[in-house]
Tab-separated table of C-alpha atoms in Angstrom:
chain	number	residue	atom	x	y	z
A	59	GLN	CA	71.573	-14.455	-176.978
A	60	VAL	CA	70.477	-18.062	-177.534
A	61	GLN	CA	73.408	-20.448	-177.634
A	62	LEU	CA	74.163	-24.173	-177.339
A	63	VAL	CA	77.790	-25.182	-176.753
A	64	GLU	CA	78.845	-28.823	-177.051
A	65	SER	CA	81.932	-30.367	-175.486
A	66	GLY	CA	83.382	-33.780	-174.691
A	67	GLY	CA	84.115	-35.150	-178.134
A	68	GLY	CA	87.421	-36.711	-179.033
A	69	LEU	CA	89.295	-39.657	-180.465
A	70	VAL	CA	88.654	-43.032	-178.827
A	71	GLN	CA	89.329	-46.703	-179.584
A	72	PRO	CA	86.516	-49.156	-180.369
A	73	GLY	CA	84.777	-50.173	-177.152
A	74	GLY	CA	85.615	-46.894	-175.469
A	75	SER	CA	83.324	-44.273	-173.938
A	76	LEU	CA	82.789	-40.528	-173.912
A	77	ARG	CA	80.381	-38.150	-172.233
A	78	LEU	CA	79.170	-35.349	-174.472
A	79	SER	CA	77.784	-32.208	-172.846
A	80	CYS	CA	75.654	-29.380	-174.203
A	81	ALA	CA	75.328	-26.191	-172.177
A	82	ALA	CA	72.369	-23.962	-173.062
A	83	SER	CA	71.973	-20.244	-172.491
A	84	GLY	CA	69.346	-17.709	-173.486
A	85	ILE	CA	66.408	-20.147	-173.395
A	86	SER	CA	63.919	-21.366	-170.821
A	87	PHE	CA	65.646	-24.727	-170.741
A	88	SER	CA	62.941	-26.884	-169.167
A	89	ASP	CA	60.445	-25.852	-171.890
A	90	TYR	CA	62.531	-27.443	-174.653
A	91	VAL	CA	62.882	-30.950	-175.980
A	92	MET	CA	66.628	-31.564	-176.120
A	93	GLY	CA	68.160	-33.822	-178.741
A	94	TRP	CA	71.445	-35.112	-180.065
A	95	TYR	CA	71.965	-35.542	-183.799
A	96	ARG	CA	74.983	-36.774	-185.712
A	97	GLN	CA	76.303	-36.467	-189.237
A	98	ALA	CA	78.974	-38.772	-190.649
A	99	PRO	CA	80.995	-37.917	-193.769
A	100	GLY	CA	78.900	-38.409	-196.898
A	101	LYS	CA	75.718	-39.164	-194.932
A	102	GLN	CA	72.629	-37.226	-193.907
A	103	ARG	CA	72.155	-35.910	-190.399
A	104	GLU	CA	70.245	-38.336	-188.176
A	105	LEU	CA	68.549	-38.054	-184.807
A	106	VAL	CA	70.435	-40.102	-182.206
A	107	ALA	CA	68.349	-39.455	-179.089
A	108	TYR	CA	66.019	-36.944	-177.502
A	109	ILE	CA	64.662	-36.203	-174.053
A	110	THR	CA	61.537	-34.216	-173.201
A	111	GLY	CA	61.163	-31.778	-170.348
A	112	GLY	CA	59.352	-34.534	-168.448
A	113	GLY	CA	62.212	-36.987	-168.932
A	114	ARG	CA	60.799	-39.228	-171.670
A	115	THR	CA	63.559	-40.511	-173.971
A	116	ASN	CA	63.858	-42.116	-177.377
A	117	TYR	CA	66.868	-43.538	-179.245
A	118	LEU	CA	68.030	-44.481	-182.689
A	119	ASP	CA	67.824	-48.293	-182.920
A	120	SER	CA	71.543	-48.708	-183.608
A	121	VAL	CA	72.524	-46.971	-180.339
A	122	LYS	CA	69.941	-48.496	-177.971
A	123	GLY	CA	71.640	-50.057	-174.969
A	124	ARG	CA	74.896	-48.198	-175.633
A	125	PHE	CA	73.975	-44.494	-175.456
A	126	THR	CA	72.131	-42.658	-172.682
A	127	ILE	CA	70.679	-39.158	-172.891
A	128	SER	CA	70.002	-37.183	-169.722
A	129	ARG	CA	69.359	-33.604	-168.675
A	130	ASP	CA	70.012	-31.460	-165.644
A	131	ASN	CA	67.515	-28.612	-165.728
A	132	ALA	CA	69.203	-26.861	-162.794
A	133	LYS	CA	72.423	-26.653	-164.837
A	134	ASN	CA	70.742	-26.017	-168.227
A	135	THR	CA	72.739	-28.936	-169.603
A	136	VAL	CA	71.975	-32.064	-171.599
A	137	TYR	CA	74.358	-35.030	-171.768
A	138	LEU	CA	74.934	-37.962	-174.059
A	139	GLN	CA	76.866	-40.843	-172.521
A	140	VAL	CA	78.241	-42.947	-175.370
A	141	ASN	CA	79.551	-46.419	-174.466
A	142	SER	CA	80.814	-49.427	-176.415
A	143	LEU	CA	81.719	-47.151	-179.286
A	144	LYS	CA	82.057	-48.539	-182.798
A	145	PRO	CA	83.830	-47.069	-185.836
A	146	GLU	CA	80.427	-46.442	-187.417
A	147	ASP	CA	79.647	-44.030	-184.559
A	148	THR	CA	82.245	-41.638	-185.973
A	149	ALA	CA	80.476	-38.357	-186.758
A	150	VAL	CA	80.022	-34.757	-185.771
A	151	TYR	CA	77.495	-34.738	-182.925
A	152	TYR	CA	75.134	-31.756	-182.698
A	153	CYS	CA	73.004	-30.585	-179.798
A	154	ASN	CA	69.474	-29.371	-180.579
A	155	ALA	CA	66.851	-27.527	-178.522
A	156	ARG	CA	63.299	-27.512	-179.855
A	157	ARG	CA	59.872	-26.223	-178.896
A	158	TYR	CA	56.903	-24.763	-180.719
A	159	GLY	CA	58.183	-21.772	-182.699
A	160	ASP	CA	61.866	-22.287	-181.910
A	161	ASN	CA	64.688	-24.556	-183.044
A	162	VAL	CA	68.303	-24.016	-181.949
A	163	TRP	CA	71.501	-25.846	-182.944
A	164	GLY	CA	74.955	-26.063	-181.440
A	165	GLN	CA	78.192	-25.937	-183.398
A	166	GLY	CA	78.926	-29.657	-183.121
A	167	THR	CA	81.630	-31.777	-181.519
A	168	GLN	CA	83.677	-34.423	-183.334
A	169	VAL	CA	83.633	-38.048	-182.171
A	170	THR	CA	86.157	-40.303	-183.896
A	171	VAL	CA	86.315	-44.053	-183.162
A	172	THR	CA	89.352	-45.757	-184.628
A	173	SER	CA	92.042	-48.310	-183.847
């Protein structure tokens, strides 16, 4: 079975940090582009960052310099390090695995940034 399982979300104060993890099973992990999306209440889902099998990355402008995406192909895991968090980063964060002919989503993990 193909499955993505996110973890690491939580409640944090502004300026704080979290490390989100996404563990993949049932796919040939290194063949997939891995991405993190987020969806805030009342807003559309947006792509936060992605990383290719070769390690090329791209980021949403509003998170550049604060968030870092990485992958460990030996562990079939992708990470999103989120630093200097702002209240507007509050959202459900979703892991995504994508290649030609396949598109897989995780269940999401909640990140809440509040004083």
